[in-house]
Amino acid sequence: MSFVDDEVSDCGVDSHSRLESYVFSCELSSEVPFYTFQTDEDEDEDVEHFLELKTICLGDCAKEENNVVEVTAMNHQGKKISVPVANLNISCLPMVSLGEFELMAPVTLRLKSGSGPVTISGLHLVATENEESEISDEDDVSEEEMPSVKPAKKKQKA
Protein backbone atom coordinates (compact mmCIF):
# COMPACT_ATOMS: atom_id res chain seq x y z
CA MET A 1 0.00 0.00 0.00
CA SER A 2 1.40 3.40 -0.87
CA PHE A 3 0.74 6.60 1.02
CA VAL A 4 -0.78 9.66 -0.60
CA ASP A 5 -1.62 12.87 1.30
CA ASP A 6 -4.91 12.60 3.17
CA GLU A 7 -5.27 8.90 2.37
CA VAL A 8 -6.44 6.43 5.00
CA SER A 9 -3.90 3.67 5.58
CA ASP A 10 -3.43 0.52 7.60
CA CYS A 11 -0.29 2.00 9.17
CA GLY A 12 -2.11 4.63 11.21
CA VAL A 13 -2.10 7.60 8.83
CA ASP A 14 -5.58 9.13 8.75
CA SER A 15 -7.26 11.95 6.85
CA HIS A 16 -5.86 14.53 9.28
CA SER A 17 -2.22 13.65 8.53
CA ARG A 18 0.42 15.09 6.24
CA LEU A 19 2.90 12.74 4.59
CA GLU A 20 6.43 13.47 3.44
CA SER A 21 8.58 10.93 1.61
CA TYR A 22 12.37 10.72 1.25
CA VAL A 23 14.56 8.35 -0.74
CA PHE A 24 16.06 5.57 1.39
CA SER A 25 19.00 3.32 0.59
CA CYS A 26 21.53 1.23 2.51
CA GLU A 27 24.18 -1.32 1.56
CA LEU A 28 24.78 -4.51 3.52
CA SER A 29 27.96 -6.57 3.22
CA SER A 30 30.23 -8.82 5.28
CA GLU A 31 31.87 -5.64 6.65
CA VAL A 32 28.51 -3.96 7.49
CA PRO A 33 26.00 -6.81 7.94
CA PHE A 34 23.09 -4.82 9.38
CA TYR A 35 21.39 -1.43 9.34
CA THR A 36 18.80 -0.16 11.84
CA PHE A 37 16.21 2.38 10.72
CA GLN A 38 14.98 4.21 13.82
CA THR A 39 13.69 7.58 14.96
CA ASP A 40 14.76 10.04 17.63
CA GLU A 41 13.32 9.04 21.00
CA ASP A 42 12.65 12.66 21.98
CA GLU A 43 10.73 13.42 18.78
CA ASP A 44 7.15 14.69 18.83
CA GLU A 45 4.46 12.05 19.45
CA ASP A 46 2.42 13.37 16.50
CA VAL A 47 5.08 12.12 14.05
CA GLU A 48 5.29 8.51 12.80
CA HIS A 49 8.10 7.09 10.65
CA PHE A 50 7.67 4.25 8.17
CA LEU A 51 10.12 2.44 5.92
CA GLU A 52 8.68 1.39 2.57
CA LEU A 53 11.02 -1.17 1.01
CA LYS A 54 10.96 -1.30 -2.80
CA THR A 55 13.95 -3.32 -4.09
CA ILE A 56 16.81 -5.49 -2.86
CA CYS A 57 19.65 -5.88 -5.34
CA LEU A 58 23.07 -7.56 -5.43
CA GLY A 59 26.06 -5.33 -6.18
CA ASP A 60 28.54 -5.68 -9.06
CA CYS A 61 31.16 -7.62 -7.14
CA ALA A 62 28.79 -10.15 -5.53
CA LYS A 63 30.09 -13.72 -5.35
CA GLU A 64 28.33 -16.84 -6.62
CA GLU A 65 26.57 -17.54 -3.30
CA ASN A 66 23.17 -17.13 -1.69
CA ASN A 67 22.63 -13.79 0.05
CA VAL A 68 19.72 -13.87 2.49
CA VAL A 69 18.30 -10.56 3.72
CA GLU A 70 16.26 -10.58 6.92
CA VAL A 71 13.98 -7.88 8.36
CA THR A 72 13.36 -7.48 12.10
CA ALA A 73 10.40 -5.31 13.12
CA MET A 74 7.40 -5.21 15.47
CA ASN A 75 4.32 -7.28 14.73
CA HIS A 76 0.73 -6.25 15.52
CA GLN A 77 1.18 -7.43 19.13
CA GLY A 78 4.25 -5.25 19.70
CA LYS A 79 6.69 -8.19 19.65
CA LYS A 80 9.89 -8.21 17.59
CA ILE A 81 9.91 -10.77 14.80
CA SER A 82 12.52 -11.59 12.16
CA VAL A 83 11.53 -12.61 8.64
CA PRO A 84 13.72 -13.40 5.61
CA VAL A 85 12.50 -11.22 2.72
CA ALA A 86 15.00 -12.08 -0.04
CA ASN A 87 17.33 -14.91 -1.05
CA LEU A 88 19.48 -13.51 -3.87
CA ASN A 89 22.01 -15.22 -6.13
CA ILE A 90 24.02 -13.43 -8.83
CA SER A 91 23.39 -16.16 -11.46
CA CYS A 92 19.64 -16.67 -11.07
CA LEU A 93 18.02 -13.94 -8.91
CA PRO A 94 20.20 -10.82 -8.59
CA MET A 95 17.30 -8.51 -7.65
CA VAL A 96 13.87 -8.72 -6.06
CA SER A 97 11.08 -6.16 -6.10
CA LEU A 98 9.09 -5.98 -2.87
CA GLY A 99 6.43 -3.65 -4.24
CA GLU A 100 5.44 -1.37 -1.39
CA PHE A 101 6.47 -3.30 1.72
CA GLU A 102 5.81 -0.86 4.60
CA LEU A 103 7.17 -1.22 8.12
CA MET A 104 6.90 1.07 11.14
CA ALA A 105 10.19 2.15 12.76
CA PRO A 106 12.31 0.72 14.29
CA VAL A 107 13.36 -1.75 11.58
CA THR A 108 16.60 -3.72 11.36
CA LEU A 109 17.80 -4.99 7.96
CA ARG A 110 20.37 -7.78 8.19
CA LEU A 111 22.46 -9.78 5.75
CA LYS A 112 21.85 -13.16 7.38
CA SER A 113 24.02 -15.16 4.97
CA GLY A 114 26.35 -14.35 2.10
CA SER A 115 28.90 -11.57 1.77
CA GLY A 116 26.98 -9.12 -0.44
CA PRO A 117 27.12 -6.34 -1.29
CA VAL A 118 23.34 -6.01 -1.20
CA THR A 119 21.64 -2.65 -1.76
CA ILE A 120 18.22 -2.10 -0.22
CA SER A 121 16.20 0.84 -1.51
CA GLY A 122 12.82 2.39 -0.82
CA LEU A 123 11.18 5.36 0.86
CA HIS A 124 11.39 6.88 4.33
CA LEU A 125 7.82 8.08 5.03
CA VAL A 126 7.12 10.68 7.71
CA ALA A 127 3.47 11.09 8.75
CA THR A 128 2.68 14.23 10.75
CA GLU A 129 -0.69 14.69 12.43
CA ASN A 130 -2.22 18.10 11.68
CA GLU A 131 -3.74 20.08 14.54
CA GLU A 132 -7.54 19.87 14.85
CA SER A 133 -7.94 23.66 14.96
CA GLU A 134 -6.32 24.06 11.54
CA ILE A 135 -8.64 21.48 10.03
CA SER A 136 -11.84 22.94 11.50
CA ASP A 137 -10.83 26.46 10.36
CA GLU A 138 -10.31 25.19 6.81
CA ASP A 139 -13.72 23.49 6.83
CA ASP A 140 -15.47 26.69 8.01
CA VAL A 141 -13.89 28.78 5.28
CA SER A 142 -14.80 26.33 2.52
CA GLU A 143 -18.46 26.25 3.65
CA GLU A 144 -18.69 30.06 3.64
CA GLU A 145 -17.27 30.34 0.13
CA MET A 146 -19.68 27.80 -1.37
CA PRO A 147 -22.69 29.47 -3.05
CA SER A 148 -26.09 28.09 -2.18
CA VAL A 149 -27.56 25.58 -4.61
CA LYS A 150 -30.85 26.52 -6.26
CA PRO A 151 -33.03 24.10 -8.21
CA ALA A 152 -32.98 24.44 -11.98
CA LYS A 153 -35.96 26.12 -13.65
CA LYS A 154 -38.06 23.90 -15.89
CA LYS A 155 -38.42 24.94 -19.48
CA GLN A 156 -42.00 25.40 -20.61
CA LYS A 157 -43.06 23.75 -23.84
CA ALA A 158 -44.13 26.20 -26.51
Coordinates of N, CA and C in Angstrom, one line a residue:
M1 N 0.9 -1.2 0.0 CA 0.0 0.0 0.0 C 0.9 1.2 0.0
S2 N 0.6 2.2 -0.8 CA 1.4 3.4 -0.9 C 0.6 4.5 -0.2
F3 N 1.4 5.4 0.4 CA 0.7 6.6 1.0 C 0.6 7.7 0.0
V4 N -0.5 8.4 0.1 CA -0.8 9.7 -0.6 C -1.3 10.6 0.4
D5 N -1.1 11.9 0.3 CA -1.6 12.9 1.3 C -3.1 12.7 1.5
D6 N -3.5 12.7 2.8 CA -4.9 12.6 3.2 C -5.5 11.3 2.8
E7 N -4.7 10.2 2.7 CA -5.3 8.9 2.4 C -5.3 8.1 3.6
V8 N -6.3 7.3 3.8 CA -6.4 6.4 5.0 C -5.6 5.2 4.7
S9 N -4.8 4.8 5.8 CA -3.9 3.7 5.6 C -3.9 2.7 6.8
D10 N -3.5 1.5 6.5 CA -3.4 0.5 7.6 C -2.4 0.9 8.6
C11 N -1.4 1.7 8.3 CA -0.3 2.0 9.2 C -0.6 3.2 10.1
G12 N -1.8 3.6 10.2 CA -2.1 4.6 11.2 C -2.2 6.0 10.7
V13 N -2.0 6.3 9.4 CA -2.1 7.6 8.8 C -3.6 7.8 8.5
D14 N -4.2 8.9 9.0 CA -5.6 9.1 8.7 C -5.7 10.4 7.9
S15 N -7.0 10.8 7.7 CA -7.3 11.9 6.8 C -6.8 13.3 7.4
H16 N -6.3 13.3 8.7 CA -5.9 14.5 9.3 C -4.3 14.5 9.4
S17 N -3.7 13.8 8.5 CA -2.2 13.7 8.5 C -1.6 14.2 7.2
R18 N -0.4 14.6 7.4 CA 0.4 15.1 6.2 C 1.6 14.1 6.1
L19 N 1.9 13.7 4.8 CA 2.9 12.7 4.6 C 4.0 13.3 3.8
E20 N 5.2 13.1 4.2 CA 6.4 13.5 3.4 C 7.2 12.2 3.1
S21 N 7.8 12.1 2.0 CA 8.6 10.9 1.6 C 10.0 11.3 1.2
Y22 N 11.0 10.5 1.6 CA 12.4 10.7 1.3 C 13.0 9.4 0.7
V23 N 13.9 9.5 -0.2 CA 14.6 8.3 -0.7 C 15.4 7.7 0.4
F24 N 15.3 6.3 0.4 CA 16.1 5.6 1.4 C 16.9 4.5 0.7
S25 N 18.1 4.3 1.1 CA 19.0 3.3 0.6 C 20.1 2.9 1.6
C26 N 20.4 1.7 1.7 CA 21.5 1.2 2.5 C 22.2 0.0 1.8
E27 N 23.5 -0.2 2.1 CA 24.2 -1.3 1.6 C 24.6 -2.2 2.7
L28 N 24.4 -3.5 2.5 CA 24.8 -4.5 3.5 C 25.9 -5.4 2.9
S29 N 26.9 -5.7 3.7 CA 28.0 -6.6 3.2 C 28.5 -7.3 4.4
S30 N 29.6 -8.1 4.2 CA 30.2 -8.8 5.3 C 30.9 -7.8 6.3
E31 N 31.3 -6.7 5.8 CA 31.9 -5.6 6.6 C 30.8 -4.9 7.4
V32 N 29.6 -4.6 6.8 CA 28.5 -4.0 7.5 C 27.3 -4.9 7.3
P33 N 27.1 -5.8 8.2 CA 26.0 -6.8 7.9 C 24.6 -6.4 8.3
F34 N 24.4 -5.2 9.0 CA 23.1 -4.8 9.4 C 23.0 -3.3 9.4
Y35 N 21.7 -2.8 9.3 CA 21.4 -1.4 9.3 C 20.1 -1.3 10.1
T36 N 20.0 -0.4 11.1 CA 18.8 -0.2 11.8 C 18.2 1.2 11.5
F37 N 17.0 1.2 11.0 CA 16.2 2.4 10.7 C 15.4 2.7 12.0
Q38 N 15.7 3.8 12.6 CA 15.0 4.2 13.8 C 14.8 5.7 13.9
T39 N 14.0 6.2 14.8 CA 13.7 7.6 15.0 C 14.3 8.1 16.3
D40 N 14.3 9.4 16.4 CA 14.8 10.0 17.6 C 13.7 9.8 18.7
E41 N 14.2 9.4 19.9 CA 13.3 9.0 21.0 C 12.6 10.3 21.5
D42 N 13.3 11.4 21.4 CA 12.6 12.7 22.0 C 11.9 13.4 20.9
E43 N 11.5 12.8 19.8 CA 10.7 13.4 18.8 C 9.3 13.5 19.2
D44 N 8.6 14.4 18.6 CA 7.2 14.7 18.8 C 6.3 13.4 18.6
E45 N 5.3 13.2 19.5 CA 4.5 12.0 19.5 C 3.5 12.1 18.2
D46 N 3.3 13.2 17.6 CA 2.4 13.4 16.5 C 3.1 13.0 15.2
V47 N 4.3 12.5 15.3 CA 5.1 12.1 14.1 C 5.3 10.6 14.1
E48 N 5.0 9.9 12.9 CA 5.3 8.5 12.8 C 6.2 8.3 11.6
H49 N 7.1 7.4 11.7 CA 8.1 7.1 10.7 C 7.9 5.7 10.1
F50 N 7.9 5.5 8.8 CA 7.7 4.3 8.2 C 8.8 4.0 7.2
L51 N 9.2 2.8 6.9 CA 10.1 2.4 5.9 C 9.4 1.6 4.9
E52 N 9.3 2.1 3.7 CA 8.7 1.4 2.6 C 9.8 0.8 1.7
L53 N 10.0 -0.5 1.8 CA 11.0 -1.2 1.0 C 10.5 -1.4 -0.4
K54 N 11.3 -1.1 -1.4 CA 11.0 -1.3 -2.8 C 11.8 -2.4 -3.5
T55 N 13.1 -2.3 -3.4 CA 14.0 -3.3 -4.1 C 15.1 -3.7 -3.2
I56 N 15.6 -5.0 -3.5 CA 16.8 -5.5 -2.9 C 17.6 -6.0 -4.0
C57 N 18.9 -5.6 -4.2 CA 19.7 -5.9 -5.3 C 21.1 -6.2 -5.0
L58 N 21.7 -7.2 -5.6 CA 23.1 -7.6 -5.4 C 24.0 -6.5 -6.2
G59 N 25.1 -6.3 -5.6 CA 26.1 -5.3 -6.2 C 26.9 -6.0 -7.3
D60 N 27.7 -5.2 -7.9 CA 28.5 -5.7 -9.1 C 29.5 -6.8 -8.7
C61 N 30.1 -6.7 -7.5 CA 31.2 -7.6 -7.1 C 30.6 -8.7 -6.2
A62 N 29.4 -9.1 -6.3 CA 28.8 -10.1 -5.5 C 29.3 -11.5 -6.0
K63 N 29.6 -12.4 -5.0 CA 30.1 -13.7 -5.4 C 28.9 -14.6 -5.7
E64 N 29.3 -15.8 -6.3 CA 28.3 -16.8 -6.6 C 28.0 -17.6 -5.3
E65 N 27.0 -17.0 -4.6 CA 26.6 -17.5 -3.3 C 25.2 -17.0 -3.0
N66 N 24.5 -17.6 -2.1 CA 23.2 -17.1 -1.7 C 23.4 -16.0 -0.7
N67 N 22.6 -14.9 -0.9 CA 22.6 -13.8 0.1 C 21.2 -13.6 0.6
V68 N 21.0 -13.9 1.9 CA 19.7 -13.9 2.5 C 19.6 -12.6 3.3
V69 N 18.6 -11.8 3.0 CA 18.3 -10.6 3.7 C 17.1 -10.8 4.6
E70 N 17.3 -10.4 5.9 CA 16.3 -10.6 6.9 C 15.8 -9.2 7.5
V71 N 14.5 -9.1 7.8 CA 14.0 -7.9 8.4 C 13.5 -8.2 9.8
T72 N 13.9 -7.3 10.7 CA 13.4 -7.5 12.1 C 12.6 -6.2 12.4
A73 N 11.3 -6.4 12.8 CA 10.4 -5.3 13.1 C 9.4 -5.8 14.1
M74 N 8.5 -4.9 14.5 CA 7.4 -5.2 15.5 C 6.2 -5.8 14.7
N75 N 5.6 -6.8 15.3 CA 4.3 -7.3 14.7 C 3.1 -6.5 15.4
H76 N 1.9 -6.9 15.0 CA 0.7 -6.3 15.5 C 0.5 -6.4 17.0
Q77 N 1.3 -7.3 17.7 CA 1.2 -7.4 19.1 C 2.3 -6.7 19.9
G78 N 3.1 -6.0 19.1 CA 4.3 -5.2 19.7 C 5.5 -6.1 20.0
K79 N 5.6 -7.3 19.4 CA 6.7 -8.2 19.7 C 7.6 -8.1 18.4
K80 N 8.9 -8.2 18.7 CA 9.9 -8.2 17.6 C 9.9 -9.6 16.9
I81 N 9.8 -9.5 15.6 CA 9.9 -10.8 14.8 C 10.9 -10.5 13.7
S82 N 11.6 -11.6 13.3 CA 12.5 -11.6 12.2 C 12.0 -12.5 11.0
V83 N 12.1 -11.9 9.8 CA 11.5 -12.6 8.6 C 12.5 -12.4 7.5
P84 N 12.9 -13.5 6.8 CA 13.7 -13.4 5.6 C 12.8 -12.9 4.5
V85 N 13.3 -11.8 3.8 CA 12.5 -11.2 2.7 C 13.1 -11.4 1.3
A86 N 14.4 -11.9 1.3 CA 15.0 -12.1 0.0 C 16.1 -13.1 0.1
N87 N 16.2 -14.0 -0.9 CA 17.3 -14.9 -1.1 C 17.9 -14.7 -2.5
L88 N 19.0 -13.9 -2.6 CA 19.5 -13.5 -3.9 C 20.7 -14.3 -4.3
N89 N 20.8 -14.5 -5.6 CA 22.0 -15.2 -6.1 C 22.3 -14.5 -7.4
I90 N 23.6 -14.2 -7.7 CA 24.0 -13.4 -8.8 C 23.7 -14.1 -10.2
S91 N 23.6 -15.5 -10.2 CA 23.4 -16.2 -11.5 C 21.9 -16.4 -11.8
C92 N 21.0 -16.4 -10.8 CA 19.6 -16.7 -11.1 C 18.6 -15.6 -10.5
L93 N 18.9 -14.9 -9.5 CA 18.0 -13.9 -8.9 C 18.8 -12.8 -8.3
P94 N 19.4 -11.9 -9.1 CA 20.2 -10.8 -8.6 C 19.4 -9.7 -8.0
M95 N 18.1 -9.6 -8.2 CA 17.3 -8.5 -7.6 C 15.9 -9.0 -7.4
V96 N 15.3 -8.4 -6.4 CA 13.9 -8.7 -6.1 C 13.1 -7.4 -5.8
S97 N 11.9 -7.3 -6.3 CA 11.1 -6.2 -6.1 C 10.1 -6.5 -5.0
L98 N 10.0 -5.7 -4.0 CA 9.1 -6.0 -2.9 C 7.8 -5.2 -3.0
G99 N 7.6 -4.5 -4.1 CA 6.4 -3.7 -4.2 C 6.5 -2.5 -3.3
E100 N 5.5 -2.5 -2.4 CA 5.4 -1.4 -1.4 C 5.3 -2.0 0.0
F101 N 6.4 -2.6 0.5 CA 6.5 -3.3 1.7 C 6.8 -2.3 2.8
E102 N 5.7 -1.9 3.6 CA 5.8 -0.9 4.6 C 6.0 -1.4 6.0
L103 N 6.9 -0.8 6.7 CA 7.2 -1.2 8.1 C 7.3 0.0 9.0
M104 N 6.8 0.0 10.2 CA 6.9 1.1 11.1 C 8.2 1.0 11.9
A105 N 8.9 2.1 12.1 CA 10.2 2.2 12.8 C 10.0 1.7 14.2
P106 N 11.0 1.1 14.8 CA 12.3 0.7 14.3 C 12.3 -0.6 13.5
V107 N 13.2 -0.6 12.5 CA 13.4 -1.8 11.6 C 14.8 -2.0 11.4
T108 N 15.2 -3.3 11.6 CA 16.6 -3.7 11.4 C 16.7 -4.6 10.1
L109 N 17.6 -4.2 9.2 CA 17.8 -5.0 8.0 C 19.1 -5.7 8.2
R110 N 19.2 -7.0 7.9 CA 20.4 -7.8 8.2 C 20.7 -8.7 7.1
L111 N 22.0 -8.8 6.7 CA 22.5 -9.8 5.7 C 22.7 -11.1 6.5
K112 N 21.8 -12.0 6.5 CA 21.8 -13.2 7.4 C 22.9 -14.2 6.9
S113 N 23.0 -14.3 5.5 CA 24.0 -15.2 5.0 C 24.5 -14.5 3.7
G114 N 25.7 -14.9 3.3 CA 26.4 -14.3 2.1 C 27.2 -13.2 2.5
S115 N 28.0 -12.7 1.5 CA 28.9 -11.6 1.8 C 28.5 -10.3 1.1
G116 N 27.5 -10.3 0.2 CA 27.0 -9.1 -0.4 C 27.9 -8.7 -1.5
P117 N 28.0 -7.4 -1.8 CA 27.1 -6.3 -1.3 C 25.7 -6.4 -1.8
V118 N 24.8 -6.0 -0.9 CA 23.3 -6.0 -1.2 C 22.8 -4.6 -0.9
T119 N 22.2 -4.0 -1.9 CA 21.6 -2.7 -1.8 C 20.1 -2.8 -1.6
I120 N 19.6 -2.1 -0.5 CA 18.2 -2.1 -0.2 C 17.7 -0.7 -0.4
S121 N 16.7 -0.5 -1.2 CA 16.2 0.8 -1.5 C 14.7 0.9 -1.3
G122 N 14.2 2.2 -1.1 CA 12.8 2.4 -0.8 C 12.6 3.8 -0.4
L123 N 11.6 4.0 0.4 CA 11.2 5.4 0.9 C 11.1 5.4 2.4
H124 N 11.6 6.6 2.9 CA 11.4 6.9 4.3 C 10.2 7.8 4.4
L125 N 9.1 7.3 5.0 CA 7.8 8.1 5.0 C 7.7 8.7 6.4
V126 N 7.3 10.0 6.5 CA 7.1 10.7 7.7 C 5.7 11.2 7.7
A127 N 4.9 10.7 8.6 CA 3.5 11.1 8.8 C 3.4 12.0 10.0
T128 N 2.9 13.2 9.7 CA 2.7 14.2 10.7 C 1.2 14.5 10.9
E129 N 0.7 14.4 12.2 CA -0.7 14.7 12.4 C -0.9 16.2 12.5
N130 N -1.9 16.7 11.7 CA -2.2 18.1 11.7 C -3.0 18.4 12.9
E131 N -3.0 19.7 13.4 CA -3.7 20.1 14.5 C -5.2 20.2 14.2
E132 N -6.1 19.8 15.1 CA -7.5 19.9 14.9 C -8.0 21.3 14.5
S133 N -7.5 22.3 15.2 CA -7.9 23.7 15.0 C -7.7 24.1 13.5
E134 N -6.6 23.7 12.9 CA -6.3 24.1 11.5 C -7.4 23.4 10.6
I135 N -7.7 22.2 10.9 CA -8.6 21.5 10.0 C -10.0 22.1 10.1
S136 N -10.5 22.4 11.3 CA -11.8 22.9 11.5 C -11.9 24.3 10.9
D137 N -10.8 25.1 11.0 CA -10.8 26.5 10.4 C -11.0 26.3 8.8
E138 N -10.2 25.4 8.3 CA -10.3 25.2 6.8 C -11.7 24.8 6.4
D139 N -12.4 23.9 7.2 CA -13.7 23.5 6.8 C -14.7 24.7 6.9
D140 N -14.6 25.5 7.9 CA -15.5 26.7 8.0 C -15.3 27.6 6.8
V141 N -14.1 27.9 6.4 CA -13.9 28.8 5.3 C -14.5 28.2 4.0
S142 N -14.3 26.9 3.8 CA -14.8 26.3 2.5 C -16.3 26.3 2.5
E143 N -17.0 26.2 3.6 CA -18.5 26.2 3.7 C -19.0 27.7 3.4
E144 N -18.3 28.7 3.9 CA -18.7 30.1 3.6 C -18.5 30.5 2.2
E145 N -17.5 30.0 1.5 CA -17.3 30.3 0.1 C -18.2 29.6 -0.9
M146 N -18.8 28.6 -0.5 CA -19.7 27.8 -1.4 C -21.0 28.5 -1.6
P147 N -21.4 28.8 -2.8 CA -22.7 29.5 -3.1 C -23.8 28.5 -2.8
S148 N -25.0 29.0 -2.4 CA -26.1 28.1 -2.2 C -26.6 27.5 -3.5
V149 N -27.1 26.3 -3.4 CA -27.6 25.6 -4.6 C -29.0 25.8 -4.8
K150 N -29.4 26.3 -6.0 CA -30.8 26.5 -6.3 C -31.3 25.5 -7.3
P151 N -32.5 25.0 -7.2 CA -33.0 24.1 -8.2 C -33.1 24.8 -9.6
A152 N -32.9 23.9 -10.6 CA -33.0 24.4 -12.0 C -34.4 24.7 -12.4
K153 N -34.6 25.8 -13.2 CA -36.0 26.1 -13.7 C -36.3 25.2 -14.8
K154 N -37.6 24.8 -14.8 CA -38.1 23.9 -15.9 C -38.4 24.8 -17.1
K155 N -38.1 24.2 -18.2 CA -38.4 24.9 -19.5 C -39.9 24.6 -19.8
Q156 N -40.6 25.6 -20.2 CA -42.0 25.4 -20.6 C -42.0 25.1 -22.1
K157 N -42.9 24.1 -22.4 CA -43.1 23.8 -23.8 C -43.9 24.8 -24.6
A158 N -43.4 25.2 -25.8 CA -44.1 26.2 -26.5 C -45.3 25.7 -27.3

